[in-house]
Short mmCIF file of C-alpha atoms in Angstrom, two decimals:
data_model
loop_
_atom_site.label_atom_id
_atom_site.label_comp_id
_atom_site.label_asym_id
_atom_site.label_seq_id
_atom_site.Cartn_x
_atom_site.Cartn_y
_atom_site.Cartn_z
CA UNK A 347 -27.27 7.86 6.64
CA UNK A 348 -27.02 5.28 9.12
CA UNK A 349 -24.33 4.20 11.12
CA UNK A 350 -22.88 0.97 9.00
CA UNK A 351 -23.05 3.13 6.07
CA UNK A 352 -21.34 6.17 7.15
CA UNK A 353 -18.44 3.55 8.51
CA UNK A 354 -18.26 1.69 5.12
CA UNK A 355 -17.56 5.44 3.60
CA UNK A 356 -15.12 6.37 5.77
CA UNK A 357 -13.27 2.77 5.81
CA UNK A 358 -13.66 2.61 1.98
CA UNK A 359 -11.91 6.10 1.96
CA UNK A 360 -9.27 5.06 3.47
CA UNK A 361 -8.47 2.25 1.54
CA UNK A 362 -8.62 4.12 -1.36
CA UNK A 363 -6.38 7.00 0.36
CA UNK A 364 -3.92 4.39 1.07
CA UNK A 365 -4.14 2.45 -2.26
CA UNK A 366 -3.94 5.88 -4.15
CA UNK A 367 -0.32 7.04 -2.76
CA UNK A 368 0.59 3.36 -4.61
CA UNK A 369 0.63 4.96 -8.10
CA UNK A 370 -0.37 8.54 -7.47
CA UNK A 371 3.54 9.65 -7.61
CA UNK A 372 4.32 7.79 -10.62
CA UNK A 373 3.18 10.91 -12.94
CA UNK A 374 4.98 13.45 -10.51
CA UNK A 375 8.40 11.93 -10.53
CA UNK A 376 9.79 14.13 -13.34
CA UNK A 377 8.73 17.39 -11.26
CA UNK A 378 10.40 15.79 -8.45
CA UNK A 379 13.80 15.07 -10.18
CA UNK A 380 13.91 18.50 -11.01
CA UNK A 381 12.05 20.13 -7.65
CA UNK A 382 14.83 18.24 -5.79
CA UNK A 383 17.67 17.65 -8.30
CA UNK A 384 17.18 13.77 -8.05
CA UNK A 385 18.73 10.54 -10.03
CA UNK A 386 17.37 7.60 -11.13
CA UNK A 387 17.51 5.80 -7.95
CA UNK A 388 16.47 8.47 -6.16
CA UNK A 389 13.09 8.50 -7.70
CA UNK A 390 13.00 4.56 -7.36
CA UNK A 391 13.56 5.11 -3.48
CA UNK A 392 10.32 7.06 -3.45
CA UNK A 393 8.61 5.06 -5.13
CA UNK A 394 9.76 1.59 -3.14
CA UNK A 395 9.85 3.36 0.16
CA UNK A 396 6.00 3.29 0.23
CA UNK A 397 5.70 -0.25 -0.87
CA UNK A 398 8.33 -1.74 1.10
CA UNK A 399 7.14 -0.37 4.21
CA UNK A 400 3.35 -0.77 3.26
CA UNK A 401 4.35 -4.76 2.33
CA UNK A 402 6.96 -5.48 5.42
CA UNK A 403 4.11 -3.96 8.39
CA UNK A 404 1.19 -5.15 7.01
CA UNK A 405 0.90 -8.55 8.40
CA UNK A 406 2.01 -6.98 11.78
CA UNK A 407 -0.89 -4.24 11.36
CA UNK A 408 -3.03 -7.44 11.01
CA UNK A 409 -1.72 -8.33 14.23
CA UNK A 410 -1.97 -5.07 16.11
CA UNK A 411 -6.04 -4.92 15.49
CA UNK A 412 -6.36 -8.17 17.61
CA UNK A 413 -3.95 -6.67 20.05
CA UNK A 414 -4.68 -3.10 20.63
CA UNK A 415 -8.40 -2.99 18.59
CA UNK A 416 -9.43 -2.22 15.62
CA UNK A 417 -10.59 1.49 15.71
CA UNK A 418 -7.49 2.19 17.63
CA UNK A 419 -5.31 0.96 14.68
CA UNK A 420 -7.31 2.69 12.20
CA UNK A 421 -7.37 5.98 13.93
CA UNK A 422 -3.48 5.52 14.54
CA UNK A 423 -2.84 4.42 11.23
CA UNK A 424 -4.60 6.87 9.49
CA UNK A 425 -2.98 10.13 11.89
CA UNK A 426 0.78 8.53 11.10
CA UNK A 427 -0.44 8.47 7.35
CA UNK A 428 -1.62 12.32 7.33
CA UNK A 429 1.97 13.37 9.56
CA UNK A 430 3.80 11.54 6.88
CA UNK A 431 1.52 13.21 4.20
CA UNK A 432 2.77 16.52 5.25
CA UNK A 433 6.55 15.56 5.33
CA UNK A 434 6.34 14.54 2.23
CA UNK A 435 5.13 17.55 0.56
CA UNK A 436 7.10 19.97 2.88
CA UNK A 437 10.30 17.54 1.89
CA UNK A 438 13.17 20.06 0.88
CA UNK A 439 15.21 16.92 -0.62
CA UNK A 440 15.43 13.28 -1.85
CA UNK A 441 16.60 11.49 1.26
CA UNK A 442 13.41 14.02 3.01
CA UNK A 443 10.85 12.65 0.66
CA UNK A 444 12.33 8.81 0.80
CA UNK A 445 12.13 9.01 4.48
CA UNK A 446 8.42 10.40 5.10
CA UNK A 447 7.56 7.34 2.06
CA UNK A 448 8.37 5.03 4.37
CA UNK A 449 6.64 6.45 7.15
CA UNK A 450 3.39 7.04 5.30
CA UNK A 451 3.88 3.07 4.41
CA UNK A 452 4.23 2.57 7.88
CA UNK A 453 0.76 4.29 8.06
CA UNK A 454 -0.47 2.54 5.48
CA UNK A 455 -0.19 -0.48 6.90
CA UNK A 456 -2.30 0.13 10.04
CA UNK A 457 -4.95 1.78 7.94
CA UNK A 458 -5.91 -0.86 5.60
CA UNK A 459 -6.52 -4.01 7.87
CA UNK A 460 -8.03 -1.73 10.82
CA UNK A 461 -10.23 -0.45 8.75
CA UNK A 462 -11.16 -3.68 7.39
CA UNK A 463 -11.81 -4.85 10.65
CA UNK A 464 -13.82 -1.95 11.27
CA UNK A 465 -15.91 -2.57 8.86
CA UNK A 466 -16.38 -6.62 9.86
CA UNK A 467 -17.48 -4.91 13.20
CA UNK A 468 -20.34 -3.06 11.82
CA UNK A 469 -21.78 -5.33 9.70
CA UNK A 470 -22.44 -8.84 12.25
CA UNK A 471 -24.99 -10.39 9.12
CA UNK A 472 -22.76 -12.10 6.80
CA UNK A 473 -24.41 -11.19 3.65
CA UNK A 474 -24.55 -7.70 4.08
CA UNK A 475 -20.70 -7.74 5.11
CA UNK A 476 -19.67 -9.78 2.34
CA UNK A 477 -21.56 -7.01 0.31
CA UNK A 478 -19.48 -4.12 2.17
CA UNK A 479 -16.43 -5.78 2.20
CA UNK A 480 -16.85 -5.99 -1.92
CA UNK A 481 -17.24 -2.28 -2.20
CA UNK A 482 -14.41 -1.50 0.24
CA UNK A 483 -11.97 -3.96 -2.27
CA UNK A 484 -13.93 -1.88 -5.37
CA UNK A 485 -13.04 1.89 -3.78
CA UNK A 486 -9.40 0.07 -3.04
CA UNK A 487 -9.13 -1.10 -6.23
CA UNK A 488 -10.62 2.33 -7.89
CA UNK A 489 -7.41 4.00 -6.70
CA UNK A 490 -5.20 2.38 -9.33
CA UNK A 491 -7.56 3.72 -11.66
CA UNK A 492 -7.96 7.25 -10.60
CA UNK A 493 -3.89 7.46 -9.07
CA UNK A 494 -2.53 7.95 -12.91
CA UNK A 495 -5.43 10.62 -13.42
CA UNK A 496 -5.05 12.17 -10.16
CA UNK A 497 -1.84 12.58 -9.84
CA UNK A 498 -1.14 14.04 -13.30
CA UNK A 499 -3.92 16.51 -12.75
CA UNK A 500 -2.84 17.70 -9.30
CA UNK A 501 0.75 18.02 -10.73
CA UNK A 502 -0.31 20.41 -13.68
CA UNK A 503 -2.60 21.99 -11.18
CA UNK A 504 -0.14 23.14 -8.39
CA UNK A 505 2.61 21.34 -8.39
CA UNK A 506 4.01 17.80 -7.17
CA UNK A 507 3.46 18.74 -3.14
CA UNK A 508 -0.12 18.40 -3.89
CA UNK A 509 0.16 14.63 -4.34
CA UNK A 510 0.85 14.56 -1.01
CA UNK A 511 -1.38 17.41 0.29
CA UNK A 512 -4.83 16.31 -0.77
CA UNK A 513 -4.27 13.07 1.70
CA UNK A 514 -4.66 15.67 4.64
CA UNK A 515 -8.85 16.50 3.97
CA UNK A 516 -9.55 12.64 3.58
CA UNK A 517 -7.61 11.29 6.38
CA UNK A 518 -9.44 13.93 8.74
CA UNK A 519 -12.73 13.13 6.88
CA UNK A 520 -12.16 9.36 7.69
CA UNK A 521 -10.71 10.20 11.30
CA UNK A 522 -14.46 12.05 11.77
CA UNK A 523 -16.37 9.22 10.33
CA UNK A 524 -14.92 6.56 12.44
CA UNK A 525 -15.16 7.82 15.94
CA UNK A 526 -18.38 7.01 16.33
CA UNK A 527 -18.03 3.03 14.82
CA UNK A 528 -18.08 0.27 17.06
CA UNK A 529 -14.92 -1.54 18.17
CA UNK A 530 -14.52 -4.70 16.77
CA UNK A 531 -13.64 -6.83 20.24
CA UNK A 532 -9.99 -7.53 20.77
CA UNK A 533 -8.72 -11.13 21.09
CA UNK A 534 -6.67 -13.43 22.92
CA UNK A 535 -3.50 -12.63 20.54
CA UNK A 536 -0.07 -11.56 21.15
CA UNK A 537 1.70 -9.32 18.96
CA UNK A 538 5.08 -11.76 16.55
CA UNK A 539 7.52 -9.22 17.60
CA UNK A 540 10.45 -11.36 16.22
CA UNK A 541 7.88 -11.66 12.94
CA UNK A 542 8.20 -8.65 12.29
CA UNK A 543 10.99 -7.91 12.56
CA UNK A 544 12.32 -10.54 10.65
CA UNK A 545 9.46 -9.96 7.68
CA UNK A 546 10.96 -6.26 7.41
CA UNK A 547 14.47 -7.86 7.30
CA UNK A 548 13.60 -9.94 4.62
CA UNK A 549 12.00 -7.06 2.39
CA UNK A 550 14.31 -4.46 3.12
CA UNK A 551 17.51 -5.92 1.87
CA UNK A 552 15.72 -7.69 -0.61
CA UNK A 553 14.30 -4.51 -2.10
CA UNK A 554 17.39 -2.66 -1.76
CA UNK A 555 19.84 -5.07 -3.53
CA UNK A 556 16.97 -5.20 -6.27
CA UNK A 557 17.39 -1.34 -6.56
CA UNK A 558 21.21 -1.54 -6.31
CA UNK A 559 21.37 -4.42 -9.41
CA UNK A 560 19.28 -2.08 -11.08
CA UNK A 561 21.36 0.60 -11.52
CA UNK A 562 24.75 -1.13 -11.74
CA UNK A 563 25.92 -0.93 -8.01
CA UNK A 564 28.93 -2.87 -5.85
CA UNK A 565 28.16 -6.40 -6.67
CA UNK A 566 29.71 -7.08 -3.09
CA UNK A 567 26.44 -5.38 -1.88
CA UNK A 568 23.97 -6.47 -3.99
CA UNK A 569 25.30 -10.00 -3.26
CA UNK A 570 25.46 -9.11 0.72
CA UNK A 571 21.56 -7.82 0.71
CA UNK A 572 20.58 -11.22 -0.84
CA UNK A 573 22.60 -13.12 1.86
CA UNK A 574 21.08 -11.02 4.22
CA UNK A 575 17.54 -12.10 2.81
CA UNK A 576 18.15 -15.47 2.71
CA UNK A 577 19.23 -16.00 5.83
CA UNK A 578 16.37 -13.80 7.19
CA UNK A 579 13.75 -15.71 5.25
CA UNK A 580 15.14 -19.27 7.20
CA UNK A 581 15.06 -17.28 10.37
CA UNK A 582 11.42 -16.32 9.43
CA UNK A 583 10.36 -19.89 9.18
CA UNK A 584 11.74 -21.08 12.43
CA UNK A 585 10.76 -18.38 14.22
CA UNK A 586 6.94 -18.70 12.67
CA UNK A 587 6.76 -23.08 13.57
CA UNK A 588 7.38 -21.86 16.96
CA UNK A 589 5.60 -18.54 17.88
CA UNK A 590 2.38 -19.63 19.29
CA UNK A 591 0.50 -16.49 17.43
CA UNK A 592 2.15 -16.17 14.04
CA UNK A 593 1.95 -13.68 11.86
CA UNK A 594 1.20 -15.89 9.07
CA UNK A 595 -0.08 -19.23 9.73
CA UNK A 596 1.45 -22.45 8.60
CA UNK A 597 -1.98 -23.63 7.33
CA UNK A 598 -2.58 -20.60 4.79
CA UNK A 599 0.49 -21.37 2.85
CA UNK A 600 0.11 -25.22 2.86
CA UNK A 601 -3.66 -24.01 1.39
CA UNK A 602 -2.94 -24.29 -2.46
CA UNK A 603 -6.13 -21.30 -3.25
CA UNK A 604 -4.41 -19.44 -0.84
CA UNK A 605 -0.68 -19.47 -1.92
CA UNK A 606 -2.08 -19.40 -5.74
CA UNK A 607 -3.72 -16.53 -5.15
CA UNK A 608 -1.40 -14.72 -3.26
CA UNK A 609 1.32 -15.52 -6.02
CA UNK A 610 -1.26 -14.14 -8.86
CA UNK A 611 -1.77 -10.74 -6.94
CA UNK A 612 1.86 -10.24 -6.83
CA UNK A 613 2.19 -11.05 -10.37
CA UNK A 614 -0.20 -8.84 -11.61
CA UNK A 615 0.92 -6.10 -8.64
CA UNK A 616 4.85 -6.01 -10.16
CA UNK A 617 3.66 -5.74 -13.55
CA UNK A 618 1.27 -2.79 -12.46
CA UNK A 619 3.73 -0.84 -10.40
CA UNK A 620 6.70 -1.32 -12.27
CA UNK A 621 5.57 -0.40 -15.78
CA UNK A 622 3.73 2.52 -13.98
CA UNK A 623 7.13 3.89 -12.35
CA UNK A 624 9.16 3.13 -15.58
CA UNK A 625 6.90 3.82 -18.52
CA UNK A 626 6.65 7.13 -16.57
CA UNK A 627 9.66 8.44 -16.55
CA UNK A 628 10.24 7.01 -20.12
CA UNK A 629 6.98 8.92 -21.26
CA UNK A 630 8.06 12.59 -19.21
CA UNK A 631 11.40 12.40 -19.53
CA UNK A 632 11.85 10.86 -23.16
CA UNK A 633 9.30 11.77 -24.80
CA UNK A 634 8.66 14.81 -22.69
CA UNK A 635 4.88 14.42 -22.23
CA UNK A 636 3.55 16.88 -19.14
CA UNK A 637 1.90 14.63 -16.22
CA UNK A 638 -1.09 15.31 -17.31
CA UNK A 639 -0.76 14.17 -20.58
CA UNK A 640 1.14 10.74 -18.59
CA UNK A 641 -2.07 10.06 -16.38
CA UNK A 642 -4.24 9.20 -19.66
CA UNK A 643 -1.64 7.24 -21.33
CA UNK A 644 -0.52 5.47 -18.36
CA UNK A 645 -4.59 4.33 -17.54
CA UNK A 646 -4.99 1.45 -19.32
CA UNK A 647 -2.52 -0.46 -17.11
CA UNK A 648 -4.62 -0.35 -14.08
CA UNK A 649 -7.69 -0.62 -15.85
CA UNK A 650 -7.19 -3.74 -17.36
CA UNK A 651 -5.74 -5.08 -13.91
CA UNK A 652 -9.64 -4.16 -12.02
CA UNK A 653 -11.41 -5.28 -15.25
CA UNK A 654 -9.28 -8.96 -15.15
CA UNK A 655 -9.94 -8.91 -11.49
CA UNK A 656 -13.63 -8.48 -12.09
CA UNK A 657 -13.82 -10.75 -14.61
CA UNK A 658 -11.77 -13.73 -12.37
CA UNK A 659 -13.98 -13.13 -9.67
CA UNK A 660 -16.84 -14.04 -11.88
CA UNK A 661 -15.62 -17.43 -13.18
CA UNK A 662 -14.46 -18.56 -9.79
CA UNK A 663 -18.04 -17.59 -8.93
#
């Protein structure tokens, strides 16, 4: 197998590594509640850990590939991801597991756009990288597929640990892949600290007072985190006008494909990830359905999100 091939395998592994731990828990939270002796929002905090982290890095992850290089990011990302891997399944309790979530988001978020960039590196035509690229958003996008299925048989299997245990072989499969890809060549950018930070002050309190209105918590707070937001998200846009290497450029959001499509993939993300967390617990802890059992009934969800995104694709085409 050639070189450009053997780096497409190992970046389209890690996508789907990283995609997978999106919706692989979602059939193991009712052996976690009673592994650990969790709530409610304890299981949500697993669950939103990930994404929060995943969502509030990733633009700086974007940013760290021009700064530090691609491979380096990758091969970072991807050796944070396995650490937190193993924390998770060695966690003895909820605040354990919540904690090693966030750092395997924090992972997560170095893996995906390094290896993208990765894989831009190794393939200079542009029709054979538009061709790669397609299969590394199809192996991405095959996670939500197989997570349900996965998960639930891994669960019945050995236990919920091995959710988190399986990431170990891939990430050092990827990690062996990779060395030997090209660097993509670094550029001229500098690394939005204040972006960043602000971006993961945004999120954070956002996400939290979402969680906290969820289960009937101090309004004070719940009205605090938004404040918190808000003023964040104002901070955000001065900061970005200004910064001579944002993290987000002014001329993506003004671009209406852009912004519609960003708005679209969140739409169809919340309605993915939080009917998988929900209708999971409802279908294991109401209706008392084993995991595995959960995996099937839970697929169609993220099948019909790939098969829509196929078929959207096409008509833009």
């Amino acid at each position: 197998m050639s070189r450009p091939r053997l780096v497409l395998v190992a970046t389209s592994l890690a996508a789907f590594t990283a995609t997978l731990d999106n919706t692989v828990v979602a059939v193991a939270l009712r052996d976690m509640q009673v592994s650990l002796g969790s709530g409610v929002s304890g299981l949500q905090g697993i669950v939103t850990a990930y994404t929060v982290a995943l969502a509030a890095l990733l633009l700086t992850g974007g940013a760290l590939v021009d700064v530090g290089g691609a491979k380096r990011v990758l091969l970072a990302g991807v050796a944070v991801f396995a650490a937190a891997s193993a924390g998770c399944a060695a966690a003895g309790s909820v605040g354990e597991l919540v904690a090693w979530r966030a750092v395997q988001g924090s992972g997560a978020a170095l893996v995906l756009p390094g290896g993208l960039a990765v894989l831009a590196a190794s393939y200079p035509d542009p029709v054979r990288r538009r061709r790669a690229v397609g299969i590394w958003a199809a192996c991405a996008g095959l996670a939500l597929v197989a997570g349900p299925i996965v998960g639930g048989a891994l669960v019945a299997a050995r236990g919920w640990p091995w959710v988190f245990w399986v990431n170990l072989p891939l990430c050092a499969l990827v990690a062996a892949l990779v060395i030997p890809a090209p660097s993509a060549p670094r550029g001229p950018r500098r690394l939005d600290l204040p972006g960043a930070l602000l971006t993961c002050a945004v999120l954070g309190p956002m996400a939290y007072g979402i969680v906290l209105a969820g289960r009937g918590g101090s309004t004070r707070a719940v009205v605090l985190c938004s404040v918190v937001a808000v003023v964040a998200v104002a901070a955000l846009v001065l900061v970005e006008r200004r910064h001579p290497d944002p993290l987000l450029a002014a001329g993506l959001v003004r671009d209406r494909h852009f912004s519609g499509a960003t708005l679209g993939a969140f739409a169809g993300a919340l309605a993915v990830f939080v009917l998988l967390v929900f209708l999971s617990l409802y279908l294991q802890l109401v209706q008392d359905f084993d995991a595995a059992d959960t995996g099937v009934i839970l697929l169609p969800l993220p099948v019909a999100l790939i098969v829509t995104s196929a078929l959207t694709s096409r008509w833009h085409a």
